[in-house]
CSV table of C-alpha atoms and ligand atoms in Angstrom, one decimal:
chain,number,residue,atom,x,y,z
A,240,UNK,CA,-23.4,-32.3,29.0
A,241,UNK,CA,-20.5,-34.4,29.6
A,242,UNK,CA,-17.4,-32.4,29.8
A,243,UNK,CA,-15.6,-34.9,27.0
A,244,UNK,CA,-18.3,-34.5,24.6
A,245,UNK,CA,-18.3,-30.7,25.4
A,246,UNK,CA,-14.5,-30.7,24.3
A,247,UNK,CA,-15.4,-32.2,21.2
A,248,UNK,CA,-18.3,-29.6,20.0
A,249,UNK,CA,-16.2,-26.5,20.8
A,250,UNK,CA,-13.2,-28.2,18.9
A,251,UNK,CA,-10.2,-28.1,21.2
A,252,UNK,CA,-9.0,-29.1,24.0
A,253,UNK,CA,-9.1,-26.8,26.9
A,254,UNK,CA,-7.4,-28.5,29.4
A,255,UNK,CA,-4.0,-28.1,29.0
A,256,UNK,CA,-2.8,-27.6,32.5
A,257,UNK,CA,0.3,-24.8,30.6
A,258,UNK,CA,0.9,-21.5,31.1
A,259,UNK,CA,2.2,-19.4,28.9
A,260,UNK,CA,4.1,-15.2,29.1
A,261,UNK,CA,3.2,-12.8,26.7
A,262,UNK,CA,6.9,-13.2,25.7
A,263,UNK,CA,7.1,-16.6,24.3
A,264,UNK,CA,4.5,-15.6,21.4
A,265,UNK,CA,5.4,-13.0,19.0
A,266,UNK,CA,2.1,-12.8,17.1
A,267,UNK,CA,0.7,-9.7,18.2
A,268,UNK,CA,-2.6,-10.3,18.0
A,269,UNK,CA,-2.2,-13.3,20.3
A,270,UNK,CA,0.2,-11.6,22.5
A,271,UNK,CA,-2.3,-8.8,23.6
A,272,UNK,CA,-4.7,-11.5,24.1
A,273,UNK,CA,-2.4,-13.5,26.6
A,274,UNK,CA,-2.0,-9.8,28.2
A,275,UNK,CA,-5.3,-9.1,28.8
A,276,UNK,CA,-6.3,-12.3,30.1
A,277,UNK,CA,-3.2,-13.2,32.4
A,278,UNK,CA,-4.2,-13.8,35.6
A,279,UNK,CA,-2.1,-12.9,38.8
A,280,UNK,CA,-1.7,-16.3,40.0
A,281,UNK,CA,1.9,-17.2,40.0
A,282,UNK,CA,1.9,-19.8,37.6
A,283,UNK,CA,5.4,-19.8,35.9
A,284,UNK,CA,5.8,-19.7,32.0
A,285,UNK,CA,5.4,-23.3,30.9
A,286,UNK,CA,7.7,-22.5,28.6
A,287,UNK,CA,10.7,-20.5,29.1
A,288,UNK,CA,10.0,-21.0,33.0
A,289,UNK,CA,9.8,-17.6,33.7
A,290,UNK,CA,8.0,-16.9,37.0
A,291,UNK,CA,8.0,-13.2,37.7
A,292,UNK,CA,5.9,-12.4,34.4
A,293,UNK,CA,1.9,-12.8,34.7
A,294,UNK,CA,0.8,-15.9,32.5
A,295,UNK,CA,-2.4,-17.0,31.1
A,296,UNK,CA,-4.5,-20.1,30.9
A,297,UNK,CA,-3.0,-21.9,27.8
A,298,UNK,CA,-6.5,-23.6,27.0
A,299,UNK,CA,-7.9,-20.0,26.7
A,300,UNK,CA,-5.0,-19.2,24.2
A,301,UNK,CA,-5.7,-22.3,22.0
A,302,UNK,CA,-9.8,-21.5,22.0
A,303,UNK,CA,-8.5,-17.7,20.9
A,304,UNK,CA,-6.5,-18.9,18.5
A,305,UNK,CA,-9.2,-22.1,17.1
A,306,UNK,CA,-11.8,-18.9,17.5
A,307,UNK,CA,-9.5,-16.8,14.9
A,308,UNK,CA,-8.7,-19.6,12.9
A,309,UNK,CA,-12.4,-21.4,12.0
A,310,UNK,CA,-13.4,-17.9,10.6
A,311,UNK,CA,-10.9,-18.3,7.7
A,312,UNK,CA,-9.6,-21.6,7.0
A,313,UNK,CA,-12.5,-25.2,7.2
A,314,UNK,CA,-12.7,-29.0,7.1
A,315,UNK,CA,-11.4,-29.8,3.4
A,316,UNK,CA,-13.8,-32.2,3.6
A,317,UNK,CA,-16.9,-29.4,3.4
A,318,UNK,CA,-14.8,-27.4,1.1
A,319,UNK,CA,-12.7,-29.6,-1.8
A,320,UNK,CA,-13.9,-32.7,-3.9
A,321,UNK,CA,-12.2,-35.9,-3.5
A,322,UNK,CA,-10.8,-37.9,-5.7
A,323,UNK,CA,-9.2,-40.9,-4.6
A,324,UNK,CA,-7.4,-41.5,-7.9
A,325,UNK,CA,-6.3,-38.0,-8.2
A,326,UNK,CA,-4.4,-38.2,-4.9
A,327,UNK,CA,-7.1,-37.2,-2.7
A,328,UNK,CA,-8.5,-33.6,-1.8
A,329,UNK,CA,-8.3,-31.2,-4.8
A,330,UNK,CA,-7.0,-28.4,-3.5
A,331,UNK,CA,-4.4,-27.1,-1.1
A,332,UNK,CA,-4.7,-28.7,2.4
A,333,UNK,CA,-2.1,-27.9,5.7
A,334,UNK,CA,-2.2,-30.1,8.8
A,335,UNK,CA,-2.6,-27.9,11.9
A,336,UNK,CA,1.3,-27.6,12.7
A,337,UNK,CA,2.0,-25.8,9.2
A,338,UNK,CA,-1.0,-24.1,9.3
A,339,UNK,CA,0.1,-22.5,12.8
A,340,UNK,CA,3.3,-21.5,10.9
A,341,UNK,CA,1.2,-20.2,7.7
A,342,UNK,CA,-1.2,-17.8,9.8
A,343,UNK,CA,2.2,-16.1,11.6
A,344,UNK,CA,2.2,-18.2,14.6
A,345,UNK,CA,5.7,-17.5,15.5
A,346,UNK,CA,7.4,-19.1,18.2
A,347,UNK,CA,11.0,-19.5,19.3
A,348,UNK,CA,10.0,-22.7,21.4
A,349,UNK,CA,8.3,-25.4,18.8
A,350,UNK,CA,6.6,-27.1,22.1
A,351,UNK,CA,4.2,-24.0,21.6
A,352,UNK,CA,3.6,-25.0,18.3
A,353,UNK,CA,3.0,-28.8,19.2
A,354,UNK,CA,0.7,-28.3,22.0
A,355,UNK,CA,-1.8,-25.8,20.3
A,356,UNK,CA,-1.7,-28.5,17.3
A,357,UNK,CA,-2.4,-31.3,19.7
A,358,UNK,CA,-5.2,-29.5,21.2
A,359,UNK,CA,-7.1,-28.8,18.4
A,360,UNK,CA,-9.2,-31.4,17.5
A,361,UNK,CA,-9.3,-30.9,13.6
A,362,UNK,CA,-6.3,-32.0,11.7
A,363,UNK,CA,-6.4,-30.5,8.0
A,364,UNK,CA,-7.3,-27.0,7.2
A,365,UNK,CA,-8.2,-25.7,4.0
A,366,UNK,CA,-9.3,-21.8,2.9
A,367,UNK,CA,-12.5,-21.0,3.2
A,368,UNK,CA,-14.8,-20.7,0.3
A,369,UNK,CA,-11.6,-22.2,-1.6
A,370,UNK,CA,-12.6,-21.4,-5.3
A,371,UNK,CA,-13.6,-17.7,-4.4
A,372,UNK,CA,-11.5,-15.1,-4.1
A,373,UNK,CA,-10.9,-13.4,-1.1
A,374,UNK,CA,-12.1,-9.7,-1.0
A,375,UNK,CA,-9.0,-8.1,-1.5
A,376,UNK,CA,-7.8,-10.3,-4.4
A,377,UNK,CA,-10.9,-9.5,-5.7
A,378,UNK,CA,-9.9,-5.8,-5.9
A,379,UNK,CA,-6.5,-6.5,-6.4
A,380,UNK,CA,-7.6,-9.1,-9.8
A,381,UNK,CA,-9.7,-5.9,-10.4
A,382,UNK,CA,-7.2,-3.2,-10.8
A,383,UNK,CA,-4.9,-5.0,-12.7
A,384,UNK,CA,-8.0,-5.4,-15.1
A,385,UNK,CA,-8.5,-1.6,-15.4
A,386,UNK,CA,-5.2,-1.2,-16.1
A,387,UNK,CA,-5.0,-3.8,-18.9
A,388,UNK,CA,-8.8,-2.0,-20.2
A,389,UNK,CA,-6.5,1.6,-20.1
A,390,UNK,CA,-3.2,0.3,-21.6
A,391,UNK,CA,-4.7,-2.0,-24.5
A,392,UNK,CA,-8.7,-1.6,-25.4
A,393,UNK,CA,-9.8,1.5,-24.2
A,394,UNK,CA,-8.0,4.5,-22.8
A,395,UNK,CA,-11.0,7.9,-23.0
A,396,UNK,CA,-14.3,5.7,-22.7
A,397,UNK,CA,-13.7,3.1,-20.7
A,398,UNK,CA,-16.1,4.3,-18.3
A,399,UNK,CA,-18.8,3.2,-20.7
A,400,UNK,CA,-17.0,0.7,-23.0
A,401,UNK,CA,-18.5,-3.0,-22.9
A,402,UNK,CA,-15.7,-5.2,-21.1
A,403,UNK,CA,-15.8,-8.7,-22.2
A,404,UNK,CA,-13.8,-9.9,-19.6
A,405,UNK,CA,-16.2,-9.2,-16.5
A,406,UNK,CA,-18.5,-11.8,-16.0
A,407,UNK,CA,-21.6,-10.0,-13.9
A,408,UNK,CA,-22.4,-12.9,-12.9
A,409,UNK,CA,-19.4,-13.8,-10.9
A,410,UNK,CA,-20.2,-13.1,-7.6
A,411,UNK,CA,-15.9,-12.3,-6.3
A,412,UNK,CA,-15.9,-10.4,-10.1
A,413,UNK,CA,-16.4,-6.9,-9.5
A,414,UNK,CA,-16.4,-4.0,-12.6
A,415,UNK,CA,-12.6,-2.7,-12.8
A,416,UNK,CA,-14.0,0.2,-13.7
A,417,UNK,CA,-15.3,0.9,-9.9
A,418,UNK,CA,-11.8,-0.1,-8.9
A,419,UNK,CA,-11.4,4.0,-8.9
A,420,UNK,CA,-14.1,4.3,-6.8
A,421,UNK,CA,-13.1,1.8,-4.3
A,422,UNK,CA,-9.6,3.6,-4.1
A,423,UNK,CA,-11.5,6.5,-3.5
A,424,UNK,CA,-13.3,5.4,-0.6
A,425,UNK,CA,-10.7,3.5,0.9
A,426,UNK,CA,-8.2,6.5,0.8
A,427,UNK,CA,-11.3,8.5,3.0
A,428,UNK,CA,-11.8,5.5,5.6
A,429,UNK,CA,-7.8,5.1,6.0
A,430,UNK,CA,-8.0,9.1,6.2
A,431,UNK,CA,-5.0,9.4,3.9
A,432,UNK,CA,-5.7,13.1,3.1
A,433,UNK,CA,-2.9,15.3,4.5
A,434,UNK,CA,-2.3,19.0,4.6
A,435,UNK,CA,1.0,20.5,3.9
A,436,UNK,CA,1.2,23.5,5.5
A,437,UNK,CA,3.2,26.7,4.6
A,438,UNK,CA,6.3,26.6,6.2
A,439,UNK,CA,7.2,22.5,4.8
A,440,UNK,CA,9.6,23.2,2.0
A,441,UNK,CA,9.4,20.9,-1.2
A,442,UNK,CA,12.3,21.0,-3.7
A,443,UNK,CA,12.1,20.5,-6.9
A,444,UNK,CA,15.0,19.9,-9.1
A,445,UNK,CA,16.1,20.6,-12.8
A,446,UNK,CA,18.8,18.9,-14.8
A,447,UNK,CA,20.9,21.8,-16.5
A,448,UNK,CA,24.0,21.8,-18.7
A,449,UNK,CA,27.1,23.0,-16.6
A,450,UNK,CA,27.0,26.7,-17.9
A,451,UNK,CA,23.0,27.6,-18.2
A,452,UNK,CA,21.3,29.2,-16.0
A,453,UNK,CA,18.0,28.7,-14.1
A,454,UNK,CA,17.2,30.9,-11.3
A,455,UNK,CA,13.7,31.6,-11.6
A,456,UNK,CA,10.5,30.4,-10.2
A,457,UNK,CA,9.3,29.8,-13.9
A,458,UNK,CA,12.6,28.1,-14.7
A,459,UNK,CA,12.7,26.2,-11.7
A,460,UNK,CA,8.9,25.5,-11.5
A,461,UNK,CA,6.2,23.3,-13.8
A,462,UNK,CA,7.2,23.0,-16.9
A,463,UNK,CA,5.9,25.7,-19.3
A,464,UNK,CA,2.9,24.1,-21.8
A,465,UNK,CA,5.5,24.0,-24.6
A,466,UNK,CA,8.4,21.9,-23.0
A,467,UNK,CA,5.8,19.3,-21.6
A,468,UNK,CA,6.7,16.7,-24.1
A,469,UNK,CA,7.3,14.0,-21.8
A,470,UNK,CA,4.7,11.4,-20.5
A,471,UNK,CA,5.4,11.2,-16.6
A,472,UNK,CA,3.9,8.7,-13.9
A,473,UNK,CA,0.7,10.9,-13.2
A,474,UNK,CA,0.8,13.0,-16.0
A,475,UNK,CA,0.1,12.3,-19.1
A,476,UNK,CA,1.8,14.5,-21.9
A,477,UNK,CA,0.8,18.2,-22.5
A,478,UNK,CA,-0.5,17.9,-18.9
A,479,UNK,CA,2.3,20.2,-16.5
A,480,UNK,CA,2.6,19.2,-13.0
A,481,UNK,CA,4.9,20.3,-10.4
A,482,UNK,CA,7.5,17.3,-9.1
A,483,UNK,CA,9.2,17.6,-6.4
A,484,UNK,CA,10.5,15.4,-3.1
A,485,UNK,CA,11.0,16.6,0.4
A,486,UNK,CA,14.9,16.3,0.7
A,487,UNK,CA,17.5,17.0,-1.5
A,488,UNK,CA,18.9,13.3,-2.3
A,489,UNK,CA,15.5,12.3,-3.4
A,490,UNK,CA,14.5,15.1,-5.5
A,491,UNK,CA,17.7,15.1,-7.6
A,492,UNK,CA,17.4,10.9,-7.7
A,493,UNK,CA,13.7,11.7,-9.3
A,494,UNK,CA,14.8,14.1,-12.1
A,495,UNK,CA,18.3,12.7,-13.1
A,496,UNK,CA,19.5,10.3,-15.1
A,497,UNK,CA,23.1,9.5,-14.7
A,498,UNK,CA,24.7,10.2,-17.9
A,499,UNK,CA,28.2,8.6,-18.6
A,500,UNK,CA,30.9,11.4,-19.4
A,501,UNK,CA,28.8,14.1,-19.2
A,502,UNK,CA,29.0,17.0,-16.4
A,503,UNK,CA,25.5,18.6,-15.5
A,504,UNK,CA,24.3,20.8,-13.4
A,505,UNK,CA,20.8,20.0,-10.5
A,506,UNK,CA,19.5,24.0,-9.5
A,507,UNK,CA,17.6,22.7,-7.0
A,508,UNK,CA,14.4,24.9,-6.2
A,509,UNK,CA,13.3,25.3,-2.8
A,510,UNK,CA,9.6,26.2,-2.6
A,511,UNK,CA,6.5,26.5,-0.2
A,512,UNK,CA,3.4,26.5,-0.7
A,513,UNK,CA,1.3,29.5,-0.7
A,514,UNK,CA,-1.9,28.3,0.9
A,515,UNK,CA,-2.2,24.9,2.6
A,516,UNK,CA,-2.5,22.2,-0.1
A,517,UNK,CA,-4.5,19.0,0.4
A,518,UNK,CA,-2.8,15.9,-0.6
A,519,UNK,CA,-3.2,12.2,-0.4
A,520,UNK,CA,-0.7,10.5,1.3
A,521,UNK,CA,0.3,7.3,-0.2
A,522,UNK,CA,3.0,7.3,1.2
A,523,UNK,CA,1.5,6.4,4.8
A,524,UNK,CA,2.6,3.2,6.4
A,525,UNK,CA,-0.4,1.0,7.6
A,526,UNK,CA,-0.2,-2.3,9.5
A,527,UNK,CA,-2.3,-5.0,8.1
A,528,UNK,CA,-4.3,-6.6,10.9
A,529,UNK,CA,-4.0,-10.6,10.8
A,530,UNK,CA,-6.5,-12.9,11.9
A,531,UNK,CA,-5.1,-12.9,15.7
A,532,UNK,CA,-5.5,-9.1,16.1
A,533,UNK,CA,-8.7,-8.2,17.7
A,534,UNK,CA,-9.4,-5.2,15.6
A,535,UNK,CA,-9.9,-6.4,12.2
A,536,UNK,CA,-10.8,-3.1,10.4
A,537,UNK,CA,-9.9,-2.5,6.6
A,538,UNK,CA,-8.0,-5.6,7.2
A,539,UNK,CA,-8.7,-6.6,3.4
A,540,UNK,CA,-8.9,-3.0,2.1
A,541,UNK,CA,-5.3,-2.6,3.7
A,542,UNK,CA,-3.5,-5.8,1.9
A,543,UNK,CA,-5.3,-4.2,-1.2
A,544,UNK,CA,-3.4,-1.2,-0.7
A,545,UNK,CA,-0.4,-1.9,-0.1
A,546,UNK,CA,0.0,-4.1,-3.7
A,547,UNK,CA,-2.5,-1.4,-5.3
A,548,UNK,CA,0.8,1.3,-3.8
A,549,UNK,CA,3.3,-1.1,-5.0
A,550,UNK,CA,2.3,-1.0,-8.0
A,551,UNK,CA,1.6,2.4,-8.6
A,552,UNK,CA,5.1,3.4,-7.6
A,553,UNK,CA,6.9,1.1,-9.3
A,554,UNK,CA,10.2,1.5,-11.3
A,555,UNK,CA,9.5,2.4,-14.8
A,556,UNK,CA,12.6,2.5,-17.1
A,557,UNK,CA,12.4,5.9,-19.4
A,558,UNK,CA,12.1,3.9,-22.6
A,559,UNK,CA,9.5,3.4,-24.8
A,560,UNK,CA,7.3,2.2,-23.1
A,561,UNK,CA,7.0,4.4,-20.6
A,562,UNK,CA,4.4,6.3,-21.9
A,563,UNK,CA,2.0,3.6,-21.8
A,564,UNK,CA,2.8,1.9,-18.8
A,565,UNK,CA,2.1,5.3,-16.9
A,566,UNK,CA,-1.9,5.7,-18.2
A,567,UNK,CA,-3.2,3.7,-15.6
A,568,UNK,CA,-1.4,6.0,-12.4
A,569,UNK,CA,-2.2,9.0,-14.7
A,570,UNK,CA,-6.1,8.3,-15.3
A,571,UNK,CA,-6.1,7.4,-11.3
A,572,UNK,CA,-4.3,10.8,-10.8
A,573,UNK,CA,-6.7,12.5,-12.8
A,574,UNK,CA,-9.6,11.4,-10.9
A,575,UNK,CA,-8.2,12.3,-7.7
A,576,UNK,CA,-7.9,15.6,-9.0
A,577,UNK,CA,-11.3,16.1,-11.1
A,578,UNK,CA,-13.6,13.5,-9.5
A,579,UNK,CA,-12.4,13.1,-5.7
A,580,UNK,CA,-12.4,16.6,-5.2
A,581,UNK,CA,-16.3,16.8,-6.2
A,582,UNK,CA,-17.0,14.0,-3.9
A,583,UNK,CA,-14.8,15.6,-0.9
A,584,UNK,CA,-15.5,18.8,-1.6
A,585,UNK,CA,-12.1,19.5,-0.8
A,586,UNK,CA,-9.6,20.7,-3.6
A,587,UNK,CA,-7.1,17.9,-3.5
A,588,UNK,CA,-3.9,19.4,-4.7
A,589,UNK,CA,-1.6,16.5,-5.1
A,590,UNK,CA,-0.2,13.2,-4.0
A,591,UNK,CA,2.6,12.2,-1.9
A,592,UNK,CA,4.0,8.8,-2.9
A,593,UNK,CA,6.8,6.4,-1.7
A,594,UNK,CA,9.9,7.1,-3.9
A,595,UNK,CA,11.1,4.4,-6.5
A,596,UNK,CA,14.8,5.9,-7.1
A,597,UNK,CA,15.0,6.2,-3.2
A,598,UNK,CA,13.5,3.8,-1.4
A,599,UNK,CA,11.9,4.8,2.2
A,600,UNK,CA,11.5,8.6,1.1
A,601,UNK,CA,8.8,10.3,-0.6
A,602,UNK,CA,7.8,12.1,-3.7
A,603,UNK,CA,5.0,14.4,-4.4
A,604,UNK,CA,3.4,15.7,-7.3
A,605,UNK,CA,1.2,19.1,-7.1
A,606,UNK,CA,-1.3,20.2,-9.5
A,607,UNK,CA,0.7,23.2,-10.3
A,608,UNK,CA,1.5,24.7,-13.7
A,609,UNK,CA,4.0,26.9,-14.5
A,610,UNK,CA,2.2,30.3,-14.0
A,611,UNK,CA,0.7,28.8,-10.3
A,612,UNK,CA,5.0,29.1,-9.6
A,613,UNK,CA,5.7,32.5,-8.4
A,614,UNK,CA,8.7,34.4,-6.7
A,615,UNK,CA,8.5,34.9,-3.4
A,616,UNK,CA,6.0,38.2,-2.3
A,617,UNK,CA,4.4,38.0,-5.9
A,618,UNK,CA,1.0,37.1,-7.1
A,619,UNK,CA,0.6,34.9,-10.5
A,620,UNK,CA,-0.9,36.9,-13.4
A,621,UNK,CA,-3.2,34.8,-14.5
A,622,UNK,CA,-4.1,32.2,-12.1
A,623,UNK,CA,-3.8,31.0,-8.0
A,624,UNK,CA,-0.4,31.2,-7.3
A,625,UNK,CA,0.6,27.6,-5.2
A,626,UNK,CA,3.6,27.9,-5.0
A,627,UNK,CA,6.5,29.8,-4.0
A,628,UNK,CA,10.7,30.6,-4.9
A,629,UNK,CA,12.3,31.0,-1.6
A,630,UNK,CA,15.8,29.9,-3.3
A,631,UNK,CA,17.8,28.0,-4.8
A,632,UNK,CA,21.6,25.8,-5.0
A,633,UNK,CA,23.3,24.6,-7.5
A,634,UNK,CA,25.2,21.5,-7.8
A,635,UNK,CA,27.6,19.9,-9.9
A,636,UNK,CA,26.5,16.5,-11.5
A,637,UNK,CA,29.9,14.7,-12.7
A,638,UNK,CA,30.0,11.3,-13.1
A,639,UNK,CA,32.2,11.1,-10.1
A,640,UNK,CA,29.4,12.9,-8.0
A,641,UNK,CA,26.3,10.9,-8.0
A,642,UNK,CA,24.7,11.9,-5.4
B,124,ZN,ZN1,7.3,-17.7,28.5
């Protein structure tokens, strides 16, 4: 085979006679790549010109990055109809230079930019499989279904409700209700359980006029049965659960309220846990591979969860409609609870979740009700004790002193 018509079959052009640092790419993905395959000849950086860094081969760099590219975006020509009085392709369609840009090809130097474009043969790109979703706005398009099935048709047996809005026969459709199950196994794979052990202290705070007292475990822990009125992100009404934060300017942003002209008191309750509890950790911070980094693992699962997080922590106002706009995070809570600790066989005992009153700390909710909160040394009554009373402070709450 001639070496021209070579060229042409594996798409690019390898012949580049550049050399390029791992420094004038950002992209990590491609970065390591140029690391691993720099060679020790002293070929400066065609680029910034530096010449006491090892540089690679830029025609292995632009096959790398053609490889990584051809396995997401195609010719629109096999992908989009055409219709010359429409404008031509139907669909979205990005030469090679903005496409570079669009899949995180960042460079400081656009000369980078211009000679991977110029050496790959193909000039239009288009997405793959364009009129399918991609797998995780497929479970993305999913939850958002299941949460429209629990807020507005049907909240208790929507496990076995008829859903008109599925199509079976859609093959990037799946059933919203498996969304739970899909959570389920992603949290496993991504291991996001978590032990807390007994000497991590979790606070948990209660809003008091200035002159009542709460100094107990039972005043300062779950609510008691008859004072849980309130709907809550993962409870639901008449359900108690123990919320509390890790630090002391989170866990008084959770509970209060600011309250113009009124003076109130935060007893914050400083607890620890009895046993070792098993949470899942949402708040755990995962990059999302791109198509450049070599290990491609939960890649989709990953961009799922970070919106499927986002959404679940999410600001709610306390008005009225706070009740309903919580079922969804309170039926997923539930089955963590119930269902994932079957599956597991591991009693999961709550969830850790990025804050939404203050942002880049964490929140947790424990399946605790009032009795499982004890004083320190004692046993509960009735029930496992979980938690613990070490002690507790009291601050004042003016509207001068927002914390
Ligand atoms: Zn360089």
């Amino acid at each position: 085979m001639g070496r021209a018509k070579h060229m042409m079959e594996q798409g690019y052009n390898s012949d580049i006679g550049a050399y390029i640092c791992p420094d004038c790419i950002k992209e990590d993905g491609i970065k390591s790549f140029i690391i691993e395959n720099s060679t020790t000849v002293t070929s400066p950086c065609s680029y910034c010109n530096n010449a006491n860094v090892k540089t690679c081969d830029m025609g292995l760099v632009v096959g790398y990055i053609h490889e990584c590219i051809i396995k997401e975006w195609s010719d629109p020509a096999e992908e989009l109809p055409y219709e010359s009085a429409e404008g031509g392709y139907q669909g979205s369609v990005l030469d090679t230079h903005d496409l570079l840009w669009q899949v995180g090809v960042n460079v400081d130097d656009e000369s980078i930019i211009e000679d991977i474009a110029e050496s790959i043969h193909q000039s239009h790109w288009t997405k793959n499989n364009y009129f399918s979703l991609s797998p995780d706005q497929t479970l993305s398009y999913s939850w958002k279904s299941f949460c429209q099935i629990v807020i507005s048709k049907s909240r208790y047996f929507f496990l076995n409700a008829h859903n008109e809005s599925y199509d079976v026969n859609q093959h990037d459709e799946m059933n919203p209700i498996k969304i739970l199950d899909t959570v389920a196994s992603i949290i496993k794979n991504l291991t996001m359980l978590k032990e807390i052990s007994t000497s991590e202290e979790i606070k948990r705070v209660r809003i008091v006029d200035e002159y009542r007292e709460a100094t107990t475990a039972s005043d300062l822990g779950s609510p008691p049965l008859d004072f849980c009125k309130m709907a809550n992100r993962m409870s639901p009404a008449g359900i108690p659960m123990f919320y509390g934060a890790f630090d002391l300017e989170t866990s008084i942003k959770e509970t209060y309220e600011p309250e113009p002209n009124l003076t109130k008191k935060a007893v914050v309750g400083n607890f620890y846990p009895c046993r070792t509890l098993n949470v899942i950790d949402l708040s755990q911070k995962f990059k999302i591979p791109t198509i450049f980094d070599q290990d491609q693992s939960y890649r989709f699962e990953k961009r799922f969860l970070y919106d499927f997080i986002k959404d679940f922590t999410k600001p709610i106002e306390r008005a009225d409609r706070a009740h309903i706009d919580y079922v969804p995070t309170q039926i997923v809570t539930e089955y963590f609870r119930h269902i994932l600790s079957k599956d597991t066989s591991l009693k999961i005992d709550g969830v850790i979740y990025p804050s939404s009153k203050n942002q880049n700390n964490k929140a947790i909710v424990i399946f605790a009700d009032n009795d499982q909160c004890v004083e320190k040394g004692t046993k509960s009554r009735y029930t496992e004790e979980l938690l613990f009373l070490n002690n507790f402070e009291e601050i004042e709450l003016t509207p001068f002193n927002i914390i």
